XYZ file of C-alpha atoms in Angstrom:
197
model
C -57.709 -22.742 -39.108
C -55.639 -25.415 -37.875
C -53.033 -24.957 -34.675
C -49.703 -25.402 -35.162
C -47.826 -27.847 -33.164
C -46.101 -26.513 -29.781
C -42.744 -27.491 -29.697
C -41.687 -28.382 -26.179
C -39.664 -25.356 -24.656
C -36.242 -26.601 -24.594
C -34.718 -27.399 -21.087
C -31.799 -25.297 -22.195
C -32.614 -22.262 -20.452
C -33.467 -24.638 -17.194
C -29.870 -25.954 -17.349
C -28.116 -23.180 -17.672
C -30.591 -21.641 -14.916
C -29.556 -24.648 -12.216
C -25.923 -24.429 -12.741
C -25.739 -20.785 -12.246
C -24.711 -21.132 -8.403
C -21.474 -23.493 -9.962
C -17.914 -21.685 -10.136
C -16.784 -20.604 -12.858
C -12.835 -21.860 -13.188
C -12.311 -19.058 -15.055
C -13.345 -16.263 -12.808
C -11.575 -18.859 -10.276
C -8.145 -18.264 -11.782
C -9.085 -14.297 -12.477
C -9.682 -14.011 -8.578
C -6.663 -15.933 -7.494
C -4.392 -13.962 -10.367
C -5.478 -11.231 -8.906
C -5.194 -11.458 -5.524
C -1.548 -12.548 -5.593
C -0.767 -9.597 -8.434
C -2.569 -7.359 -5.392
C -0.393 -9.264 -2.645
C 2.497 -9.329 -4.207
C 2.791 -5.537 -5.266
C 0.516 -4.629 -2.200
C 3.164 -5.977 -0.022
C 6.076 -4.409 -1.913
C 4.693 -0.911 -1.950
C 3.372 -1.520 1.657
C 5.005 1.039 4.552
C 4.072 -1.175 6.719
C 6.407 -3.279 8.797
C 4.088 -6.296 9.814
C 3.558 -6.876 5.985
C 6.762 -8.987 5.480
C 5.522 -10.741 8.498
C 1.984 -11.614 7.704
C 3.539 -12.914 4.111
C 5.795 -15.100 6.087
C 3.241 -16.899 7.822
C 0.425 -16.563 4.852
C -0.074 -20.421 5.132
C 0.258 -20.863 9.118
C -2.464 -18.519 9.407
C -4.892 -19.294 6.569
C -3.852 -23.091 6.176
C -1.936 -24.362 2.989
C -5.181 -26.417 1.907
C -7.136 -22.702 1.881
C -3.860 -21.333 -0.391
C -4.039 -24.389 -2.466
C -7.699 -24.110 -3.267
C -6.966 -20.492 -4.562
C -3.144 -20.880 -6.265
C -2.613 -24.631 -7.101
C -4.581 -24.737 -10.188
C -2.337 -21.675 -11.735
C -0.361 -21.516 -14.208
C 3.163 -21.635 -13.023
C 4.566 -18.719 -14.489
C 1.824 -16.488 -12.954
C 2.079 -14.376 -9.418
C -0.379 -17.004 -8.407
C 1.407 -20.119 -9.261
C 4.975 -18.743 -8.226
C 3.325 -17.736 -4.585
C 1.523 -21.257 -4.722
C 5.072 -22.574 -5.169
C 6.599 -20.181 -2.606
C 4.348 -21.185 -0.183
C 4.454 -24.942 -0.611
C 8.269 -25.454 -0.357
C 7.688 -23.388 3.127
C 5.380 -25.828 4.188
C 7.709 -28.911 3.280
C 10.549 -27.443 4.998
C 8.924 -26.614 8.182
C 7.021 -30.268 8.255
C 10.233 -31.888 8.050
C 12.978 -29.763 8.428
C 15.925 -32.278 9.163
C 15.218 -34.299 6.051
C 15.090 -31.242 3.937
C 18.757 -30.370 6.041
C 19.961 -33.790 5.114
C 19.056 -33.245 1.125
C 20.570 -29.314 1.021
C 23.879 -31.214 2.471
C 23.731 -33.913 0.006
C 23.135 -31.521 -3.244
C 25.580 -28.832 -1.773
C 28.884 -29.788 -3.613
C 26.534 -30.758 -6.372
C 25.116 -27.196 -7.438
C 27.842 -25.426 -5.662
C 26.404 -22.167 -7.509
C 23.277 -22.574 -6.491
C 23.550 -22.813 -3.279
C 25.513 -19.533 -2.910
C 22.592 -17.839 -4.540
C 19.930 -19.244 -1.933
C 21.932 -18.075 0.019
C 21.504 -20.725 3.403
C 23.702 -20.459 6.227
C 26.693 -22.772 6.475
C 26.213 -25.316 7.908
C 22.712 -25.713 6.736
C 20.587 -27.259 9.748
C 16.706 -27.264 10.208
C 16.927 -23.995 12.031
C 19.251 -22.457 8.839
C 16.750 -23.602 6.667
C 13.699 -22.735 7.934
C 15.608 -19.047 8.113
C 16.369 -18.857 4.722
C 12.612 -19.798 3.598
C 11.348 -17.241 5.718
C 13.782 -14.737 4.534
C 12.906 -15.887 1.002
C 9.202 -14.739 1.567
C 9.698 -11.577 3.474
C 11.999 -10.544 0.153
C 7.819 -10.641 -1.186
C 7.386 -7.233 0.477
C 11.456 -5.888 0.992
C 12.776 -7.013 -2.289
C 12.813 -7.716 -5.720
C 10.143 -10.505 -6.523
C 12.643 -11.981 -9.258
C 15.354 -12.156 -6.910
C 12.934 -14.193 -4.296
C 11.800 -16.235 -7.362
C 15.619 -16.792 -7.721
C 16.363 -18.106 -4.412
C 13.797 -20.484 -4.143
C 14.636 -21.885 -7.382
C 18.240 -22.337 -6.744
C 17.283 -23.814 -3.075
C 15.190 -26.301 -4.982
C 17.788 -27.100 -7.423
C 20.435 -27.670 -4.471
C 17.653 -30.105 -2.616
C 17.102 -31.861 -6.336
C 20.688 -32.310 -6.369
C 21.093 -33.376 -3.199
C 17.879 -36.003 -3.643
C 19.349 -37.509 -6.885
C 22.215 -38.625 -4.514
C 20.556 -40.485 -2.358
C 19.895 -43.782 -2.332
C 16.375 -44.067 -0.816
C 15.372 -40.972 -3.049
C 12.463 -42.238 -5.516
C 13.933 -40.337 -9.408
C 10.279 -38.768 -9.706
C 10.783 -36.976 -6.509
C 14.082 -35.683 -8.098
C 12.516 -35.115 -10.628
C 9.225 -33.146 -8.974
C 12.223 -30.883 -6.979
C 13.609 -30.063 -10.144
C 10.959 -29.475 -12.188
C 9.575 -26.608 -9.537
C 13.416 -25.473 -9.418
C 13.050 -24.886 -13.123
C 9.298 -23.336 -12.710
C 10.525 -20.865 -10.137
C 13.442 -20.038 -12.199
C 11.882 -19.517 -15.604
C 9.126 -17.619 -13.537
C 12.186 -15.055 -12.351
C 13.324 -14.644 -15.702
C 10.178 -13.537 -17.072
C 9.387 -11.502 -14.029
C 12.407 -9.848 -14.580
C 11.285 -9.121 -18.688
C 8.145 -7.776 -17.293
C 9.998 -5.268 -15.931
C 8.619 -5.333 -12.670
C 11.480 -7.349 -10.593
């Protein structure tokens, strides 16, 4: 009787075995989806007062690099991408609040609509501003989620506005501004077709 051959066991198994301690992106994105869907609607059904508070300062607390690892990579019509959103135009008005002043003023007269509905005190200094983002992200846990979806956009359509007047403003930085005013915007819309506002 003669023996068959062995064919060499194929490494597959031994691959797959070694990368087993890499991340998944998909369970990645699951995780981060839902723990903004779980922030978000924890924070709106939430009795508790410090909630709006904790929101607010989210990415003072945890660090925006920590939010971005989590959020960044989402979709931008997701909870996750909209608070990934949310929390990054926080962080850019709070590092440099009196350039962020100087672009609301510029766009004002510009997108005279939109800045009515982000609704930033008049006249619009560092210390307005920084207000009206906070107020923006404690409307997380006290209001509608479109309507804070709504304000953000229209504050980043105002500062796009207010960029493409400038001078010194590079267009793709115009452009970036407008292009999350748009993503924040389109995300209230279909926040508000969900049904869940």
């Amino acid at each position: 009787m003669s023996e068959r051959p062995h064919k060499p066991v194929p490494r597959e198994a031994a691959f797959f075995d070694e990368q087993q301690d890499g991340v998944d992106p998909a369970l990645v994105t699951e995780a981060a989806e839902r723990a903004a869907v779980l922030l978000v609607r924890g924070a709106h059904d939430s009795a508790d007062a410090g909630v709006a508070e904790r929101l607010v300062h989210l990415a003072d607390t945890e660090g925006i690099e920590a939010i971005a690892q989590v959020w960044s990579h989402a979709a931008a019509d997701s909870l996750a991408g909209c608070l990934w959103r949310l929390y990054l135009l926080r962080s850019w008005v709070y590092a440099d609040p009196a350039g962020v002043a100087r672009q609301f003023e510029a766009g004002r007269s510009r997108a005279e609509f939109a800045r009515v509905v982000a609704g930033v005190a008049d006249p619009p200094g560092p210390d307005e501003l920084r207000q009206m983002i906070d107020e923006v992200l404690r409307g997380i846990a006290s209001g509608e989620f479109a309507d804070v979806l709504f304000r953000a956009a229209a504050f980043a359509r105002v500062v796009a506005a207010g960029r493409a007047g400038l001078p010194e403003v590079p267009d793709a930085d115009v452009r970036r501004m407008l292009a999350l005013a748009e993503q924040l915007e389109a995300a209230g819309h279909l926040e508000l077709s969900r049904g869940l506002g």
